[in-house]
Short mmCIF file of C-alpha atoms in Angstrom, two decimals:
data_model
loop_
_atom_site.label_atom_id
_atom_site.label_comp_id
_atom_site.label_asym_id
_atom_site.label_seq_id
_atom_site.Cartn_x
_atom_site.Cartn_y
_atom_site.Cartn_z
CA UNK N 1 171.95 190.63 36.43
CA UNK N 2 168.46 189.33 37.23
CA UNK N 3 167.83 187.51 40.46
CA UNK N 4 166.69 183.94 39.87
CA UNK N 5 165.14 181.22 41.97
CA UNK N 6 165.85 177.63 40.94
CA UNK N 7 163.41 175.03 42.25
CA UNK N 8 164.45 171.37 41.91
CA UNK N 9 161.43 169.17 42.58
CA UNK N 10 159.35 166.19 41.53
CA UNK N 11 155.61 166.57 41.00
CA UNK N 12 155.00 163.27 42.79
CA UNK N 13 157.18 164.04 45.83
CA UNK N 14 155.23 165.11 48.96
CA UNK N 15 158.15 167.23 50.20
CA UNK N 16 158.20 169.02 46.83
CA UNK N 17 154.47 169.64 47.21
CA UNK N 18 155.11 171.33 50.55
CA UNK N 19 158.00 173.34 49.11
CA UNK N 20 155.93 174.67 46.20
CA UNK N 21 154.07 176.79 48.76
CA UNK N 22 157.38 178.54 49.49
CA UNK N 23 157.96 179.26 45.80
CA UNK N 24 154.43 180.67 45.60
CA UNK N 25 155.11 183.04 48.50
CA UNK N 26 158.39 184.25 47.01
CA UNK N 27 156.89 184.92 43.58
CA UNK N 28 153.91 186.76 45.05
CA UNK N 29 156.01 188.98 47.31
CA UNK N 30 158.97 189.44 44.96
CA UNK N 31 157.59 189.21 41.41
CA UNK N 32 160.83 190.49 39.82
CA UNK N 33 162.60 187.26 40.76
CA UNK N 34 162.69 184.94 37.76
CA UNK N 35 161.67 181.40 38.66
CA UNK N 36 163.25 178.39 36.94
CA UNK N 37 161.53 175.07 37.60
CA UNK N 38 163.53 171.84 37.23
CA UNK N 39 161.68 168.52 37.45
CA UNK N 40 164.13 165.87 38.67
CA UNK N 41 162.01 162.89 37.46
CA UNK N 42 162.83 160.83 40.54
CA UNK N 43 159.76 158.59 40.38
CA UNK N 44 160.11 156.13 37.50
CA UNK N 45 157.39 153.63 38.29
CA UNK N 46 159.50 151.52 40.62
CA UNK N 47 159.18 153.30 43.96
CA UNK N 48 156.41 154.31 46.33
CA UNK N 49 155.58 157.03 48.80
CA UNK N 50 155.16 155.68 52.34
CA UNK N 51 152.70 156.68 55.03
CA UNK N 52 155.68 157.67 57.19
CA UNK N 53 156.68 160.28 54.60
CA UNK N 54 153.14 161.68 54.48
CA UNK N 55 153.03 161.84 58.27
CA UNK N 56 156.36 163.68 58.33
CA UNK N 57 155.27 166.20 55.68
CA UNK N 58 151.95 166.77 57.44
CA UNK N 59 153.79 167.26 60.73
CA UNK N 60 156.26 169.77 59.31
CA UNK N 61 153.87 171.76 57.11
CA UNK N 62 150.26 172.89 56.98
CA UNK N 63 149.44 170.41 54.23
CA UNK N 64 147.00 167.55 54.25
CA UNK N 65 146.57 164.84 51.63
CA UNK N 66 143.32 163.82 49.99
CA UNK N 67 141.61 160.53 50.74
CA UNK N 68 141.90 159.32 47.12
CA UNK N 69 145.63 159.98 47.14
CA UNK N 70 146.14 158.14 50.40
CA UNK N 71 144.14 155.18 49.13
CA UNK N 72 146.58 154.90 46.20
CA UNK N 73 149.80 154.94 48.24
CA UNK N 74 150.47 151.29 47.44
CA UNK N 75 150.74 152.11 43.71
CA UNK N 76 154.22 152.86 42.41
CA UNK N 77 154.65 156.48 41.31
CA UNK N 78 155.74 157.51 37.81
CA UNK N 79 156.34 161.19 37.12
CA UNK N 80 157.64 160.82 33.54
CA UNK N 81 154.67 162.47 31.81
CA UNK N 82 154.60 165.27 34.38
CA UNK N 83 158.36 165.80 33.92
CA UNK N 84 157.89 166.13 30.16
CA UNK N 85 154.89 168.42 30.52
CA UNK N 86 156.60 170.68 33.03
CA UNK N 87 159.84 170.85 31.00
CA UNK N 88 157.91 171.70 27.82
CA UNK N 89 155.91 174.39 29.64
CA UNK N 90 158.99 175.89 31.31
CA UNK N 91 160.57 176.12 27.85
CA UNK N 92 157.59 177.23 25.74
CA UNK N 93 155.32 179.06 28.21
CA UNK N 94 157.36 179.88 31.33
CA UNK N 95 154.73 182.35 32.54
CA UNK N 96 152.35 179.40 33.03
CA UNK N 97 154.80 176.93 34.58
CA UNK N 98 154.32 177.62 38.30
CA UNK N 99 150.52 177.77 38.02
CA UNK N 100 150.61 174.47 36.11
CA UNK N 101 152.81 172.89 38.78
CA UNK N 102 150.32 173.94 41.44
CA UNK N 103 147.44 172.44 39.44
CA UNK N 104 149.27 169.16 38.83
CA UNK N 105 150.21 168.79 42.48
CA UNK N 106 146.67 169.63 43.59
CA UNK N 107 145.27 166.98 41.24
CA UNK N 108 147.81 164.40 42.38
CA UNK N 109 147.92 164.93 46.13
CA UNK N 110 144.28 165.84 46.67
CA UNK N 111 142.32 163.93 44.01
CA UNK N 112 144.73 161.02 43.61
CA UNK N 113 145.26 161.70 39.87
CA UNK N 114 148.37 159.71 38.88
CA UNK N 115 149.26 162.16 36.04
CA UNK N 116 150.49 159.40 33.76
CA UNK N 117 148.64 160.01 30.49
CA UNK N 118 147.05 162.65 28.29
CA UNK N 119 143.66 161.67 29.70
CA UNK N 120 144.92 162.31 33.23
CA UNK N 121 146.08 165.87 32.48
CA UNK N 122 143.83 166.91 29.58
CA UNK N 123 141.51 169.09 31.65
CA UNK N 124 144.43 170.70 33.45
CA UNK N 125 146.28 171.71 30.28
CA UNK N 126 143.03 173.06 28.79
CA UNK N 127 142.50 175.18 31.91
CA UNK N 128 145.98 176.67 31.44
CA UNK N 129 145.44 177.10 27.68
CA UNK N 130 148.43 174.91 26.80
CA UNK N 131 148.76 172.66 23.76
CA UNK N 132 151.82 170.44 24.20
CA UNK N 133 152.77 167.97 21.44
CA UNK N 134 151.89 164.28 21.67
CA UNK N 135 155.49 163.27 22.50
CA UNK N 136 155.08 164.90 25.92
CA UNK N 137 152.71 162.11 26.95
CA UNK N 138 155.13 159.23 26.38
CA UNK N 139 156.05 158.38 29.95
CA UNK N 140 158.79 155.98 28.83
CA UNK N 141 160.85 158.62 27.05
CA UNK N 142 161.96 162.09 28.09
CA UNK N 143 161.59 164.90 25.58
CA UNK N 144 164.62 167.04 24.74
CA UNK N 145 163.61 169.82 27.15
CA UNK N 146 163.33 167.34 30.03
CA UNK N 147 166.72 165.82 29.21
CA UNK N 148 168.32 169.28 29.17
CA UNK N 149 166.65 170.05 32.49
CA UNK N 150 168.12 166.91 34.06
CA UNK N 151 171.56 167.94 32.80
CA UNK N 152 171.11 171.40 34.34
CA UNK N 153 170.07 169.79 37.63
CA UNK N 154 173.31 167.77 37.68
CA UNK N 155 175.32 170.95 37.23
CA UNK N 156 173.42 172.74 39.99
CA UNK N 157 173.83 169.78 42.32
CA UNK N 158 177.58 169.78 41.72
CA UNK N 159 177.73 173.46 42.66
CA UNK N 160 175.70 173.06 45.86
CA UNK N 161 177.27 169.72 46.77
CA UNK N 162 174.09 167.74 47.34
CA UNK N 163 171.72 165.51 45.37
CA UNK N 164 168.92 166.12 47.86
CA UNK N 165 165.62 167.45 46.60
CA UNK N 166 163.47 169.43 46.77
CA UNK N 167 165.99 172.26 46.66
CA UNK N 168 165.52 176.02 46.45
CA UNK N 169 168.50 177.92 45.10
CA UNK N 170 168.67 181.69 45.00
CA UNK N 171 171.01 183.21 42.42
CA UNK N 172 171.83 186.88 42.93
CA UNK N 173 174.64 188.26 40.77
CA UNK N 174 177.41 185.68 41.15
CA UNK N 175 176.14 184.24 44.43
CA UNK N 176 174.21 180.97 44.54
CA UNK N 177 172.60 180.27 47.91
CA UNK N 178 170.87 177.06 48.97
CA UNK N 179 167.83 178.15 50.98
CA UNK N 180 166.96 175.92 53.92
CA UNK N 181 163.35 175.30 52.94
CA UNK N 182 162.75 173.00 55.95
CA UNK N 183 162.74 176.04 58.24
CA UNK N 184 159.72 177.55 56.51
CA UNK N 185 157.39 174.67 55.67
CA UNK N 186 155.08 175.45 58.61
CA UNK N 187 155.14 179.20 57.92
CA UNK N 188 155.73 179.73 54.18
CA UNK N 189 155.49 183.53 54.32
CA UNK N 190 158.62 183.65 56.49
CA UNK N 191 160.82 182.56 53.59
CA UNK N 192 160.25 185.95 51.95
CA UNK N 193 162.21 187.64 54.73
CA UNK N 194 165.03 185.14 54.32
CA UNK N 195 165.22 185.84 50.59
CA UNK N 196 165.12 189.61 51.13
CA UNK N 197 167.97 189.25 53.64
CA UNK N 198 170.06 187.34 51.07
CA UNK N 199 169.41 190.03 48.47
CA UNK N 200 170.84 192.73 50.74
CA UNK N 201 174.14 190.92 51.33
#
């Protein structure tokens, strides 16, 4: 049975941004591990990211946040379009999904791109040679792939006993392990050793 890594995240969540670096390290060091990305669509246009959260993420990781992003902190975040786009890509072009996630997060957290319309993401999807259908860009309605992803997240959360995200789950044979990503945010390469240790158990 193939070893899989499940990453539950939200494109607009600063902690998810920091955790993506861990996924990048794992995929680079252990390319045989199949990565499954699950966008939790937490931000629905009615909540914000606070400066305290940014300060905490910056303190725990090597990340910094762009000036344009920080200037827009007062705006409510809505990750509906990004959730649709990521779900469609994970389903139709999984080889491009992690690179797309990195590009979306870079645009959001560095340039302050809100990722809420076709215009916001058009250059990014062209760069990744993707052509998602128009329904992906309706931020008020989840596409089928996104709905299925949310259902899968619920099942995974029941298994691990927590609704917290971001979450990194390693599935090896019949074992599902919740990796403690907080331990590695300041030194992402160290998570590779942790994964390799789990694979030898």
